[in-house]
Short mmCIF file of C-alpha atoms and ligand atoms in Angstrom, two decimals:
data_model
loop_
_atom_site.label_atom_id
_atom_site.label_comp_id
_atom_site.label_asym_id
_atom_site.label_seq_id
_atom_site.Cartn_x
_atom_site.Cartn_y
_atom_site.Cartn_z
CA UNK A 1 27.21 8.44 24.40
CA UNK A 2 25.66 6.98 21.22
CA UNK A 3 25.66 8.93 17.96
CA UNK A 4 22.37 10.71 17.22
CA UNK A 5 20.19 9.10 14.56
CA UNK A 6 18.64 12.30 13.31
CA UNK A 7 16.52 10.61 10.65
CA UNK A 8 14.47 8.81 13.33
CA UNK A 9 11.42 10.60 14.73
CA UNK A 10 9.41 9.00 17.52
CA UNK A 11 5.73 9.92 17.13
CA UNK A 12 3.47 9.18 20.10
CA UNK A 13 -0.28 9.38 19.54
CA UNK A 14 -2.51 9.59 22.63
CA UNK A 15 -5.90 7.95 23.20
CA UNK A 16 -7.88 10.69 21.47
CA UNK A 17 -5.61 10.47 18.41
CA UNK A 18 -6.60 6.80 17.92
CA UNK A 19 -10.13 6.96 19.36
CA UNK A 20 -11.91 5.81 16.17
CA UNK A 21 -11.33 4.99 12.50
CA UNK A 22 -11.38 8.66 11.49
CA UNK A 23 -8.76 9.57 14.10
CA UNK A 24 -6.50 6.65 13.06
CA UNK A 25 -6.83 7.76 9.45
CA UNK A 26 -5.71 11.28 10.47
CA UNK A 27 -2.79 9.70 12.33
CA UNK A 28 -1.70 7.88 9.16
CA UNK A 29 -1.82 11.16 7.21
CA UNK A 30 0.37 12.85 9.86
CA UNK A 31 2.91 10.01 9.77
CA UNK A 32 3.02 10.29 5.98
CA UNK A 33 4.12 13.94 6.28
CA UNK A 34 7.23 12.65 8.08
CA UNK A 35 8.04 9.83 5.64
CA UNK A 36 7.62 12.30 2.76
CA UNK A 37 10.37 14.39 4.36
CA UNK A 38 12.67 11.36 4.30
CA UNK A 39 12.32 10.78 8.05
CA UNK A 40 11.90 7.33 9.63
CA UNK A 41 9.02 7.38 12.12
CA UNK A 42 8.66 4.97 15.04
CA UNK A 43 5.05 5.20 16.14
CA UNK A 44 3.83 4.73 19.71
CA UNK A 45 0.10 4.57 20.37
CA UNK A 46 -2.02 4.66 23.50
CA UNK A 47 -5.17 2.60 23.93
CA UNK A 48 -8.23 4.04 22.17
CA UNK A 49 -9.75 6.84 24.30
CA UNK A 50 -11.50 5.59 27.48
CA UNK A 51 -10.41 1.95 26.95
CA UNK A 52 -7.89 1.94 29.83
CA UNK A 53 -10.56 3.11 32.28
CA UNK A 54 -12.97 0.46 31.00
CA UNK A 55 -10.37 -2.30 31.34
CA UNK A 56 -9.70 -1.15 34.89
CA UNK A 57 -13.45 -1.28 35.56
CA UNK A 58 -13.57 -4.85 34.15
CA UNK A 59 -10.62 -5.87 36.35
CA UNK A 60 -12.28 -4.32 39.41
CA UNK A 61 -15.59 -6.10 38.70
CA UNK A 62 -13.79 -9.43 38.26
CA UNK A 63 -11.83 -8.81 41.47
CA UNK A 64 -15.16 -8.52 43.32
CA UNK A 65 -16.30 -11.82 41.82
CA UNK A 66 -18.65 -10.12 39.32
CA UNK A 67 -17.74 -12.33 36.35
CA UNK A 68 -20.76 -11.32 34.24
CA UNK A 69 -20.13 -7.60 34.79
CA UNK A 70 -16.47 -7.98 33.78
CA UNK A 71 -17.30 -10.02 30.67
CA UNK A 72 -19.98 -7.53 29.65
CA UNK A 73 -17.42 -4.70 29.64
CA UNK A 74 -15.04 -6.89 27.64
CA UNK A 75 -17.79 -7.70 25.11
CA UNK A 76 -18.48 -4.00 24.56
CA UNK A 77 -14.77 -3.37 24.03
CA UNK A 78 -14.56 -6.31 21.61
CA UNK A 79 -17.38 -4.81 19.52
CA UNK A 80 -15.80 -1.36 19.53
CA UNK A 81 -12.45 -2.72 18.29
CA UNK A 82 -13.99 -4.97 15.65
CA UNK A 83 -16.28 -2.16 14.40
CA UNK A 84 -13.34 0.27 14.22
CA UNK A 85 -11.19 -2.26 12.35
CA UNK A 86 -14.04 -2.93 9.91
CA UNK A 87 -14.41 0.79 9.17
CA UNK A 88 -10.65 1.37 9.00
CA UNK A 89 -9.46 -1.54 6.88
CA UNK A 90 -10.09 -3.03 3.46
CA UNK A 91 -11.33 -6.60 3.19
CA UNK A 92 -7.87 -8.17 2.99
CA UNK A 93 -6.46 -6.35 6.05
CA UNK A 94 -9.69 -6.78 8.05
CA UNK A 95 -9.78 -10.52 7.35
CA UNK A 96 -6.19 -10.81 8.57
CA UNK A 97 -6.73 -8.71 11.70
CA UNK A 98 -10.14 -9.95 12.87
CA UNK A 99 -8.87 -13.29 14.28
CA UNK A 100 -5.99 -11.49 16.01
CA UNK A 101 -8.46 -9.18 17.78
CA UNK A 102 -10.67 -12.18 18.54
CA UNK A 103 -7.77 -14.13 20.11
CA UNK A 104 -6.74 -11.17 22.25
CA UNK A 105 -10.30 -10.80 23.59
CA UNK A 106 -10.61 -14.56 24.16
CA UNK A 107 -7.49 -14.49 26.32
CA UNK A 108 -8.70 -11.33 28.11
CA UNK A 109 -12.00 -13.10 28.90
CA UNK A 110 -10.11 -16.14 30.25
CA UNK A 111 -8.06 -13.83 32.43
CA UNK A 112 -11.19 -12.04 33.76
CA UNK A 113 -12.87 -15.41 34.49
CA UNK A 114 -9.75 -16.49 36.40
CA UNK A 115 -9.71 -13.28 38.47
CA UNK A 116 -13.44 -13.63 39.22
CA UNK A 117 -12.97 -17.28 40.26
CA UNK A 118 -10.34 -16.43 42.89
CA UNK A 119 -12.04 -13.11 43.70
CA UNK A 120 -8.72 -11.37 44.10
CA UNK A 121 -7.08 -8.70 41.98
CA UNK A 122 -3.33 -8.17 42.35
CA UNK A 123 -1.29 -5.31 40.81
CA UNK A 124 0.28 -7.94 38.54
CA UNK A 125 -3.06 -9.14 37.13
CA UNK A 126 -4.31 -5.57 36.87
CA UNK A 127 -1.34 -4.74 34.63
CA UNK A 128 -2.09 -7.80 32.53
CA UNK A 129 -5.76 -6.79 32.05
CA UNK A 130 -5.03 -3.15 31.34
CA UNK A 131 -2.28 -4.00 28.82
CA UNK A 132 -4.90 -5.20 26.32
CA UNK A 133 -5.80 -1.61 25.40
CA UNK A 134 -2.40 -0.84 23.89
CA UNK A 135 -1.93 -4.40 22.61
CA UNK A 136 -5.07 -4.00 20.50
CA UNK A 137 -4.69 -0.37 19.39
CA UNK A 138 -1.10 -0.94 18.20
CA UNK A 139 -2.15 -3.95 16.09
CA UNK A 140 -4.98 -1.97 14.50
CA UNK A 141 -2.83 1.06 13.74
CA UNK A 142 -0.05 -1.13 12.27
CA UNK A 143 -2.59 -2.79 9.93
CA UNK A 144 -4.00 0.61 8.93
CA UNK A 145 -0.49 1.92 8.17
CA UNK A 146 0.29 -1.17 6.11
CA UNK A 147 -2.85 -0.69 4.05
CA UNK A 148 -2.08 3.01 3.54
CA UNK A 149 1.37 2.33 2.06
CA UNK A 150 3.33 3.35 5.15
CA UNK A 151 4.97 -0.07 5.59
CA UNK A 152 3.45 -0.34 9.06
CA UNK A 153 4.69 -3.27 11.13
CA UNK A 154 3.60 -4.19 14.63
CA UNK A 155 6.26 -4.62 17.30
CA UNK A 156 5.11 -5.78 20.74
CA UNK A 157 6.47 -3.11 23.12
CA UNK A 158 6.78 -5.77 25.82
CA UNK A 159 9.69 -7.29 23.89
CA UNK A 160 11.72 -4.08 24.03
CA UNK A 161 10.55 -1.96 26.96
CA UNK A 162 12.00 -3.80 29.95
CA UNK A 163 11.24 -2.67 33.50
CA UNK A 164 11.58 -3.77 37.11
CA UNK A 165 8.66 -5.64 38.69
CA UNK A 166 6.91 -2.68 40.36
CA UNK A 167 3.53 -3.56 38.80
CA UNK A 168 1.33 -0.52 38.21
CA UNK A 169 4.23 1.94 37.98
CA UNK A 170 7.24 -0.03 36.81
CA UNK A 171 10.66 1.57 36.45
CA UNK A 172 12.32 1.22 33.05
CA UNK A 173 15.74 -0.44 32.81
CA UNK A 174 17.20 1.96 30.25
CA UNK A 175 20.36 0.02 29.32
CA UNK A 176 18.32 -3.10 28.60
CA UNK A 177 15.76 -1.06 26.64
CA UNK A 178 18.48 0.47 24.47
CA UNK A 179 19.93 -2.99 23.77
CA UNK A 180 16.51 -4.39 22.84
CA UNK A 181 15.53 -1.41 20.66
CA UNK A 182 18.77 -1.61 18.74
CA UNK A 183 18.30 -5.38 18.28
CA UNK A 184 14.53 -5.40 17.56
CA UNK A 185 13.43 -2.02 16.22
CA UNK A 186 16.44 -0.57 14.42
CA UNK A 187 16.52 -3.40 11.81
CA UNK A 188 12.85 -2.71 11.04
CA UNK A 189 13.61 0.99 10.48
CA UNK A 190 16.65 0.12 8.37
CA UNK A 191 14.41 -2.12 6.26
CA UNK A 192 12.15 0.87 5.53
CA UNK A 193 9.33 -0.22 7.85
CA UNK A 194 7.30 1.97 10.20
CA UNK A 195 7.29 0.14 13.54
CA UNK A 196 4.09 0.63 15.56
CA UNK A 197 4.28 -0.10 19.27
CA UNK A 198 1.86 0.18 22.18
CA UNK A 199 2.78 2.80 24.76
CA UNK A 200 2.41 2.29 28.53
CA UNK A 201 3.00 -1.50 28.38
CA UNK A 202 6.27 -3.23 29.13
CA UNK A 203 7.57 -6.42 30.70
CA UNK A 204 9.93 -7.31 33.50
CA UNK A 205 13.07 -9.36 32.95
CA UNK A 206 11.06 -12.56 33.34
CA UNK A 207 8.72 -11.52 30.52
CA UNK A 208 5.75 -10.75 32.82
CA UNK A 209 3.64 -7.78 31.62
CA UNK A 210 4.10 -4.52 33.54
CA UNK A 211 2.90 -0.94 32.94
CA UNK A 212 4.59 2.44 33.35
CA UNK A 213 1.69 4.05 35.24
CA UNK A 214 -1.30 6.08 34.01
CA UNK A 215 -0.48 8.38 31.12
CA UNK A 216 2.71 6.36 30.58
CA UNK A 217 2.63 6.21 26.77
CA UNK A 218 4.43 9.57 26.61
CA UNK A 219 7.14 7.97 28.71
CA UNK A 220 7.35 5.01 26.28
CA UNK A 221 7.79 7.49 23.44
CA UNK A 222 10.61 9.24 25.28
CA UNK A 223 12.28 5.95 26.24
CA UNK A 224 12.27 4.87 22.60
CA UNK A 225 13.54 8.29 21.53
CA UNK A 226 16.33 8.09 24.10
CA UNK A 227 17.12 4.42 23.42
CA UNK A 228 17.41 4.93 19.66
CA UNK A 229 18.94 8.40 20.10
CA UNK A 230 16.30 9.81 17.74
CA UNK A 231 16.42 13.31 16.24
CA UNK A 232 13.04 14.30 17.75
CA UNK A 233 10.20 13.05 19.94
CA UNK A 234 6.70 14.18 19.00
CA UNK A 235 3.78 13.90 21.44
CA UNK A 236 0.57 14.13 19.40
CA UNK A 237 -2.49 14.97 21.49
CA UNK A 238 -5.83 16.82 21.29
CA UNK A 239 -4.68 20.39 22.03
CA UNK A 240 -2.35 22.77 20.18
CA UNK A 241 0.58 22.15 22.52
CA UNK A 242 1.46 23.06 26.08
CA UNK A 243 -0.94 25.85 26.92
CA UNK A 244 -0.72 28.55 29.58
CA UNK A 245 -3.20 26.43 31.54
CA UNK A 246 -5.57 23.52 30.92
CA UNK A 247 -7.82 24.81 28.10
CA UNK A 248 -10.68 22.90 29.73
CA UNK A 249 -10.50 25.39 32.62
CA UNK A 250 -10.35 28.52 30.50
CA UNK A 251 -10.73 28.98 26.76
CA UNK A 252 -8.34 31.97 27.12
CA UNK A 253 -5.41 29.53 27.47
CA UNK A 254 -2.62 30.32 24.98
CA UNK A 255 -0.13 28.01 23.33
CA UNK A 256 3.39 28.31 24.71
CA UNK A 257 5.71 28.30 21.69
CA UNK A 258 8.90 27.16 23.42
CA UNK A 259 9.52 25.94 26.93
CA UNK A 260 12.60 24.55 28.70
CA UNK A 261 12.98 20.91 29.75
CA UNK A 262 13.09 22.08 33.36
CA UNK A 263 9.87 24.11 33.13
CA UNK A 264 8.02 21.34 31.28
CA UNK A 265 9.10 18.77 33.89
CA UNK A 266 7.76 20.95 36.74
CA UNK A 267 4.50 21.50 34.90
CA UNK A 268 4.01 17.84 34.14
CA UNK A 269 4.84 16.79 37.69
CA UNK A 270 2.50 19.36 39.17
CA UNK A 271 -0.53 18.40 37.17
CA UNK A 272 -0.44 19.43 33.50
CA UNK A 273 -1.93 16.23 32.11
CA UNK A 274 -0.70 16.99 28.60
CA UNK A 275 2.69 15.45 29.40
CA UNK A 276 3.72 12.54 31.61
CA UNK A 277 6.21 13.82 34.21
CA UNK A 278 8.92 11.29 33.32
CA UNK A 279 8.81 12.10 29.59
CA UNK A 280 11.44 14.75 29.80
CA UNK A 281 14.19 12.68 31.42
CA UNK A 282 15.33 10.50 28.49
CA UNK A 283 15.11 13.54 26.22
CA UNK A 284 17.26 15.65 28.56
CA UNK A 285 19.86 12.90 28.87
CA UNK A 286 20.40 12.89 25.10
CA UNK A 287 19.34 16.48 24.43
CA UNK A 288 16.53 15.41 22.08
CA UNK A 289 13.91 18.11 21.37
CA UNK A 290 10.35 17.15 22.33
CA UNK A 291 7.37 18.59 20.47
CA UNK A 292 3.79 18.64 21.72
CA UNK A 293 1.42 18.75 18.72
CA UNK A 294 -2.29 18.57 17.91
CA UNK A 295 -3.42 15.58 15.82
CA UNK A 296 -6.71 17.40 15.11
CA UNK A 297 -4.86 20.48 13.85
CA UNK A 298 -1.60 19.17 12.45
CA UNK A 299 -0.75 22.46 10.74
CA UNK A 300 -0.30 24.15 14.12
CA UNK A 301 3.33 24.60 15.21
CA UNK A 302 2.79 23.12 18.66
CA UNK A 303 5.19 23.57 21.58
CA UNK A 304 8.89 22.86 21.38
CA UNK A 305 10.60 21.68 24.56
CA UNK A 306 14.35 22.27 24.50
CA UNK A 307 17.30 22.58 26.91
CA UNK A 308 17.26 26.39 27.13
CA UNK A 309 14.12 28.34 26.25
CA UNK A 310 14.39 31.95 25.01
CA UNK A 311 13.92 34.74 27.57
CA UNK A 312 10.33 35.60 28.51
CA UNK A 313 9.08 39.01 29.65
CA UNK A 314 6.07 37.54 31.48
CA UNK A 315 6.80 36.19 34.99
CA UNK A 316 4.98 32.89 34.37
CA UNK A 317 4.69 30.51 31.44
CA UNK A 318 2.01 28.24 32.73
CA UNK A 319 -0.38 27.48 35.58
CA UNK A 320 -0.94 23.81 36.46
CA UNK A 321 -3.33 22.25 38.94
CA UNK A 322 -2.92 18.88 40.61
CA UNK A 323 -6.07 17.53 42.23
CA UNK A 324 -6.87 14.68 44.64
CA UNK A 325 -4.14 15.56 47.13
CA UNK A 326 -4.16 15.04 50.89
CA UNK A 327 -2.47 17.31 53.42
CA UNK A 328 -0.95 15.57 56.45
CA UNK A 329 -0.47 17.81 59.49
CA UNK A 330 2.05 16.43 61.98
CA UNK A 331 2.24 18.21 65.34
CA UNK A 332 4.53 17.32 68.23
CA UNK A 333 5.99 19.29 71.12
CA UNK A 334 8.91 16.83 70.88
CA UNK A 335 9.98 18.81 67.85
CA UNK A 336 10.65 21.95 69.90
CA UNK A 337 14.39 22.77 69.79
CA UNK A 338 15.23 19.17 68.91
CA UNK A 339 17.19 17.76 66.02
CA UNK A 340 16.55 14.55 64.12
CA UNK A 341 12.78 14.94 64.18
CA UNK A 342 12.46 15.71 60.48
CA UNK A 343 14.62 12.72 59.70
CA UNK A 344 12.36 10.47 61.82
CA UNK A 345 9.29 11.75 59.95
CA UNK A 346 10.80 11.38 56.47
CA UNK A 347 12.25 7.95 57.32
CA UNK A 348 8.64 6.80 57.82
CA UNK A 349 7.61 8.02 54.36
CA UNK A 350 10.72 6.45 52.91
CA UNK A 351 10.07 3.10 54.60
CA UNK A 352 6.58 2.90 53.12
CA UNK A 353 7.68 4.33 49.72
CA UNK A 354 5.15 7.18 49.91
CA UNK A 355 6.12 10.21 47.80
CA UNK A 356 5.75 13.68 49.34
CA UNK A 357 4.96 16.63 47.02
CA UNK A 358 5.12 19.73 49.21
CA UNK A 359 6.47 20.42 52.70
CA UNK A 360 6.07 23.34 55.07
CA UNK A 361 7.38 23.48 58.65
CA UNK A 362 7.10 25.49 61.86
CA UNK A 363 8.81 24.93 65.20
CA UNK A 364 6.40 22.23 66.36
CA UNK A 365 4.63 21.13 63.21
CA UNK A 366 5.17 19.81 59.72
CA UNK A 367 2.55 19.89 56.97
CA UNK A 368 3.11 17.86 53.87
CA UNK A 369 1.12 16.65 50.91
CA UNK A 370 0.76 13.28 49.19
CA UNK A 371 -0.98 12.38 45.93
CA UNK A 372 -1.79 8.77 46.61
CA UNK A 373 -3.43 6.84 49.39
CA UNK A 374 -1.35 3.71 48.66
CA UNK A 375 0.74 2.95 51.75
CA UNK A 376 -0.79 5.89 53.64
CA UNK A 377 -2.41 3.82 56.42
CA UNK A 378 0.98 2.37 57.37
CA UNK A 379 2.56 5.85 57.31
CA UNK A 380 -0.15 7.27 59.59
CA UNK A 381 0.20 4.38 62.03
CA UNK A 382 3.96 4.92 62.35
CA UNK A 383 3.68 8.72 62.51
CA UNK A 384 1.04 8.47 65.25
CA UNK A 385 3.65 6.83 67.48
CA UNK A 386 5.71 10.05 67.49
CA UNK A 387 3.20 12.87 66.88
CA UNK A 388 -0.42 13.96 66.58
CA UNK A 389 -1.43 13.38 62.97
CA UNK A 390 -4.35 14.88 61.04
CA UNK A 391 -5.38 14.11 57.47
CA UNK A 392 -7.03 16.78 55.32
CA UNK A 393 -8.20 15.29 51.99
CA UNK A 394 -9.71 16.80 48.79
CA UNK A 395 -7.02 19.40 48.33
CA UNK A 396 -5.37 20.68 45.16
CA UNK A 397 -2.02 22.17 44.37
CA UNK A 398 -1.75 25.20 42.12
CA UNK A 399 1.66 25.53 40.54
CA UNK A 400 2.89 28.57 38.62
CA UNK A 401 5.92 27.93 36.46
CA UNK A 402 8.18 30.63 35.05
CA UNK A 403 11.84 30.95 34.28
CA UNK A 404 13.02 33.31 37.03
CA UNK A 405 10.32 33.81 39.62
CA UNK A 406 12.74 34.97 42.30
CA UNK A 407 13.93 37.74 39.97
CA UNK A 408 10.46 39.36 39.81
CA UNK A 409 9.98 41.65 42.83
CA UNK A 410 6.55 41.59 44.48
CA UNK A 411 5.40 38.55 42.58
CA UNK A 412 3.99 36.69 45.62
CA UNK A 413 1.89 39.73 46.50
CA UNK A 414 0.41 39.75 43.01
CA UNK A 415 -0.32 36.02 43.09
CA UNK A 416 -2.07 36.05 46.44
CA UNK A 417 -3.98 39.24 45.64
CA UNK A 418 -5.33 37.47 42.54
CA UNK A 419 -6.61 34.61 44.69
CA UNK A 420 -7.49 36.64 47.79
CA UNK A 421 -11.01 35.16 47.79
CA UNK A 422 -9.65 31.60 48.05
CA UNK A 423 -8.52 29.88 51.23
CA UNK A 424 -4.82 29.05 50.86
CA UNK A 425 -3.71 26.16 53.11
CA UNK A 426 0.03 25.84 52.41
CA UNK A 427 2.58 27.82 50.40
CA UNK A 428 5.90 26.83 48.90
CA UNK A 429 8.24 29.25 47.20
CA UNK A 430 12.00 29.39 47.02
CA UNK A 431 12.87 25.70 46.75
CA UNK A 432 12.84 26.06 42.99
CA UNK A 433 13.61 29.21 41.03
CA UNK A 434 11.00 28.31 38.46
CA UNK A 435 8.04 27.15 40.51
CA UNK A 436 5.71 28.74 43.02
CA UNK A 437 3.03 26.50 44.53
CA UNK A 438 0.22 26.61 47.02
CA UNK A 439 -2.53 24.33 48.27
CA UNK A 440 -6.24 25.10 48.14
CA UNK A 441 -9.55 23.25 48.35
CA UNK A 442 -10.18 21.09 45.31
CA UNK A 443 -13.51 22.87 44.76
CA UNK A 444 -11.68 26.24 44.34
CA UNK A 445 -9.36 25.09 41.51
CA UNK A 446 -11.23 26.45 38.50
CA UNK A 447 -11.93 29.82 40.12
CA UNK A 448 -8.31 30.22 41.30
CA UNK A 449 -6.80 29.23 37.94
CA UNK A 450 -9.10 31.58 36.02
CA UNK A 451 -8.26 34.52 38.31
CA UNK A 452 -4.52 33.86 38.07
CA UNK A 453 -4.71 33.40 34.32
CA UNK A 454 -6.55 36.68 33.89
CA UNK A 455 -4.00 38.48 36.05
CA UNK A 456 -0.81 37.08 34.50
CA UNK A 457 -1.73 36.48 30.88
CA UNK A 458 -3.56 39.71 30.06
CA UNK A 459 -0.52 41.02 28.12
CA UNK A 460 1.51 37.95 27.21
CA UNK A 461 4.96 38.15 25.63
CA UNK A 462 4.30 37.57 21.90
CA UNK A 463 7.74 35.99 21.44
CA UNK A 464 6.80 33.18 23.81
CA UNK A 465 3.02 32.82 23.56
CA UNK A 466 0.83 32.39 20.50
CA UNK A 467 -1.14 35.59 21.02
CA UNK A 468 -2.65 35.48 17.54
CA UNK A 469 -4.64 32.40 18.50
CA UNK A 470 -6.42 34.27 21.30
CA UNK A 471 -9.38 34.87 19.06
CA UNK A 472 -9.03 31.67 17.02
CA UNK A 473 -11.31 28.80 17.86
CA UNK A 474 -10.03 25.25 18.46
CA UNK A 475 -10.66 22.95 15.49
CA UNK A 476 -12.86 20.74 17.61
CA UNK A 477 -13.71 20.93 21.31
CA UNK A 478 -11.58 18.66 23.53
CA UNK A 479 -13.53 15.63 24.67
CA UNK A 480 -13.30 13.82 27.98
CA UNK A 481 -11.07 10.79 27.63
CA UNK A 482 -8.97 8.25 29.46
N1 ADP B 501 -1.08 23.20 30.38
C1 ADP B 501 -1.77 22.39 29.58
N2 ADP B 501 -1.62 22.47 28.25
C2 ADP B 501 -2.31 21.65 27.40
N3 ADP B 501 -3.17 20.70 27.82
C3 ADP B 501 -3.35 20.56 29.14
C4 ADP B 501 -2.66 21.39 30.08
N4 ADP B 501 -3.03 21.00 31.32
C5 ADP B 501 -3.90 20.00 31.18
N5 ADP B 501 -4.12 19.72 29.86
C6 ADP B 501 -5.04 18.69 29.35
O1 ADP B 501 -4.29 17.62 28.82
C7 ADP B 501 -5.10 17.00 27.82
C8 ADP B 501 -4.20 16.15 26.94
O2 ADP B 501 -3.64 15.08 27.71
P1 ADP B 501 -4.22 13.62 27.59
O3 ADP B 501 -5.69 13.67 27.78
O4 ADP B 501 -3.43 12.71 28.46
O5 ADP B 501 -3.93 13.35 26.05
P2 ADP B 501 -3.54 12.06 25.25
O6 ADP B 501 -4.69 11.11 25.30
O7 ADP B 501 -3.28 12.58 23.88
O8 ADP B 501 -2.30 11.50 25.89
C9 ADP B 501 -5.72 18.17 27.10
O9 ADP B 501 -6.93 17.81 26.47
C10 ADP B 501 -5.92 19.19 28.22
O10 ADP B 501 -7.26 19.23 28.69
N1 PHD B 502 -3.70 4.24 28.06
C1 PHD B 502 -2.90 4.62 29.20
C2 PHD B 502 -1.59 5.24 28.79
C3 PHD B 502 -1.63 6.61 28.20
O1 PHD B 502 -0.61 7.28 28.19
O2 PHD B 502 -2.78 7.07 27.66
P1 PHD B 502 -2.96 8.58 27.00
O3 PHD B 502 -1.78 8.83 26.07
O4 PHD B 502 -4.25 8.53 26.25
O5 PHD B 502 -2.97 9.59 28.14
C4 PHD B 502 -3.70 5.50 30.16
O6 PHD B 502 -4.84 5.84 29.86
O7 PHD B 502 -3.21 5.80 31.23
#
């Protein structure tokens, strides 16, 4: 294993942390606190808030042949970026950056015209369109850091983050990434620069643009942290850290002070949007602590994610909800007393590369859940050849994460009493010692989470949760973003 470079800190700023000139200015001030401590930051930025969704909308319009609609979205984005740069930068830096922004938008417009002309949108072209968000934000932030004396220098993430060719959700090639980071980024750090890179975007081995999937900038941050063997990875967002549940569901949510890698991975996978599920992996491999911090309230301690979290007296640390799930009920009398049936069913999911989240079985039926409709038609067709299949959409998974759920007697009774007014469709407990999950109607999510939160976080362990903040008000309300 490589030797840790403890002076390097990877700082990832999400869309809300770079949403406008004021936010980027705050970001620069936060980065300065690290350079003042003698640390060497590598900065990863997402697209400005909502830009990714708007680029996807432009791509979709172009794919339907609506050239004017696509170009209109692009024109609005062009104005937003130019206006932000004008507010953010002095004359010298703005004059240098304006043509760069202009060129990027000219090439985006050419791309959108091309898509509209053929009237077809592929995953590969979608990745190309959507990559402009991070390409632009990283250039703007680098210029702002340069002007503010932070020695900011732009590095195109696509030159260092190398993936396979699974457009839309590409898999990183970690050995290649490490090689590239050491060759491209380390010399910049050694020269006293602050490299600024776009998150989420990458390229395959042929140099074609790919992306790591929605919310993937956290993953970029972790890949860079792992590849450079940094001393810490910081995820800067718009809340005080990992909270006991999404603070948009209940304002009673409390900051979790410390959480284990394992617990954070479960939470992220089962819906806590604050962290991309893959973020933890590179950190675990090199035992790098990950911090989740608030760029609107930088003085707050945030949440530390480490290998082993301290003991917690409360049974749960967090409640996550994952929406937009579909339950698939598979019923067949052929399953009765037979072996190999499960294998046949799962082989079908495997063949069509459809990921299953939760499974529950009886003698003649299997219920399972999926979070994407991509590839689902083919799965249903193949399953229908061996069983009766029923789809039940608009479901949500509620996941309670805690360090030793099995060790708490009577815990299931307490959970289901708390949500006794909600129709529970599937339950899973026992597969993991730290997770208890169940499926409900999507429309019941808020009610169920609030009831569970009230039940399990009435007397939280002060060593683990920031109880003092219970009465404190957030610095600013969280805003909707993408
Ligand atoms: N358990 C949780 N703790 C904190 N935030 C959560 C949690 N679950 C969901 N969230 C949501 O995640 C949001 C932050 O994630 P995201 O919007 O992707 O931020 P960014 O743009 O910084 O990457 C918060 O505003 C919050 O509403
Ligand atoms: N911009 C990308 C990647 C990302 O991670 O964004 P954010 O950090 O704002 O969640 C997205 O919206 O999916």
